[in-house]
Amino acid sequence: MNTNKNTARQWQETEALRRFQLIAPLLDESLDDAKKLQTRKKIASDNGISLRSIYRYEKSYREGQFAGLMPANRQKQRVQNLPVDFDILLAEAIQLRKEVPERSVNQIITILELEGRAAPGVLKRSTLERHLYKAGFGSEHLRMYQDARESSSKRFCKPHRMMLVQADIKYGPELPIGKNGAKVKTYLSSAIDDHSRYLLHSRFYDNQEETIVEDTFHQLIVRYGKFDACYFDNGSQYIAKQLKLSLSKLGIRVSHAPVRSGKSKGKQEKFHQTVDAFLHEAKLKKIRTLEELNRYWEIYLEEYYHNKPHDGIREYYESLGVTLPAEGISPRTEFNRDSRPLTYIDVSVVAEAFLHHEERKVDKGACISFRGRKYETKPELIGHRVQIAFDPASPETITVSYPGVEPFTAKPVKIGEYCDKNPTLPVGMQGQKPATSRFLDALERKHEESTQHKADAISFASYRKEDGSHV
């Protein structure tokens, strides 16, 4: 039963993410009422849903942010409302989704009705969508808003800071940081402000997993606050569900560059030329550690890149007919002089948005296994499947949740010394060679005392016989 609850929760989050991605283009503050209405109609038409639903999603988001988009849990009703042949209809729906992944649930229902497989009105969109998700054929593939695709300007640039953030990963040098000094490839994950070209966060890592991108945006938002939207390519790290979910929870829109369209990532490609120049210099330093590489990279950004006049900023203002100072404008100057205020978010809220969630079963010892270690939970959870939340940057701390139980932090199990087959000896007994046996010495003293006692007794008996008395 708890598994069903956890599955329902996952479906609710996925559905909220889908709804957020639908209305994301409407959150652009630069749209006027006419443009918003036109955009609403296009979204409704492209995705096979009603205009009324779009208005309802917008209202839900305004009132409750991302959580407001989560649908109510209707598990108790679903079994009673399913058609008798629902399993057959679901199999057909999965086949239709496989044939054309872009088909909406409403389109799938229409096809099944037109083919005579389902009576009109029997299949409900929310029900079929939930079961498609459980079967692994959910609607996570929905197309995202791509504002850069609609722009024909090669010098496109947002008018203010923190309106759009671009991100990318670039190969770094190999460093002897593996086991026994083995060479390990490094990767630079960067996020750059579209308007000012200021680096909001940029760091080398020893892997290119999804978590390095999550860390990039986590650190960025903690330091500079919320931004409106981000622009990625279609790399696996940037289309990952966890990243989209984390950013959506903070109200940040996500868009992707068109496939095989290098010109749409011009700012990042230009920045990578700066990275290449740094790597040429870093090679001469014969850097041996990741910490040293990042230290020099930070110095390079702070003392050179951020303070150097940027040609892209000059071209942007010249296209607007604005006269610039002869010395130009640097990314730092442009970012700091912008009139748009920064919108900071509470650190705990940001941390919660970037937590990972997984399921674990509590064993008969009231423990769960996580990354090769045992963690203590509560006796009442034995046999149940619980939700755990953790920060991938510090996975040693996990929070356990279960319906009806207050969330708590699980602690690693500590095995006492009495459980060890070879218990550790006390410090006073380790590595010392005694000069004698204290046990034998004590027995010797006791033996001497006993011998003396016997001798005294014999001497007293002899004295009594000499004076005529009897013993």
Coordinates of N, CA, C and O in Angstrom, one line a residue, residues 60 65 69 85 89 140 310 337 342 407 409 424 433:
S60 N -3.4 28.2 -10.4 CA -2.9 27.3 -9.4 C -1.4 27.7 -9.0 O -1.0 27.7 -7.9
Q65 N 2.4 28.3 -6.1 CA 3.7 28.1 -6.8 C 3.7 26.6 -7.3 O 2.7 26.1 -7.8
L69 N 0.5 23.2 -8.4 CA 0.3 22.5 -9.7 C 0.1 21.0 -9.5 O -0.2 20.3 -10.5
D85 N -12.1 -3.7 -19.4 CA -11.0 -4.1 -20.3 C -9.9 -3.0 -20.3 O -9.2 -2.8 -21.3
L89 N -6.9 -1.7 -23.1 CA -6.9 -0.3 -23.5 C -5.6 0.4 -23.2 O -5.0 1.1 -24.0
E140 N 6.8 13.0 -20.0 CA 8.0 13.8 -19.7 C 8.6 14.4 -21.0 O 9.5 15.2 -20.9
H310 N 34.2 43.6 -22.7 CA 33.7 42.4 -23.5 C 33.1 43.0 -24.8 O 32.2 43.9 -24.9
R337 N 26.0 47.2 -12.5 CA 25.3 48.5 -12.7 C 23.9 48.3 -13.2 O 23.1 49.3 -13.3
L342 N 18.3 42.0 -7.5 CA 18.5 40.5 -7.3 C 17.4 40.0 -6.4 O 17.0 40.7 -5.4
P407 N 8.9 13.6 9.5 CA 10.2 13.3 8.9 C 11.4 13.5 9.9 O 11.4 14.3 10.7
T409 N 15.9 12.7 10.6 CA 17.2 12.4 10.0 C 17.7 11.1 10.5 O 17.8 10.8 11.7
T424 N 38.6 -4.9 20.0 CA 39.8 -4.1 20.2 C 40.3 -4.1 21.7 O 39.5 -3.9 22.6
K433 N 55.1 -5.6 27.0 CA 55.5 -6.9 27.5 C 55.8 -6.7 29.0 O 56.8 -6.1 29.4

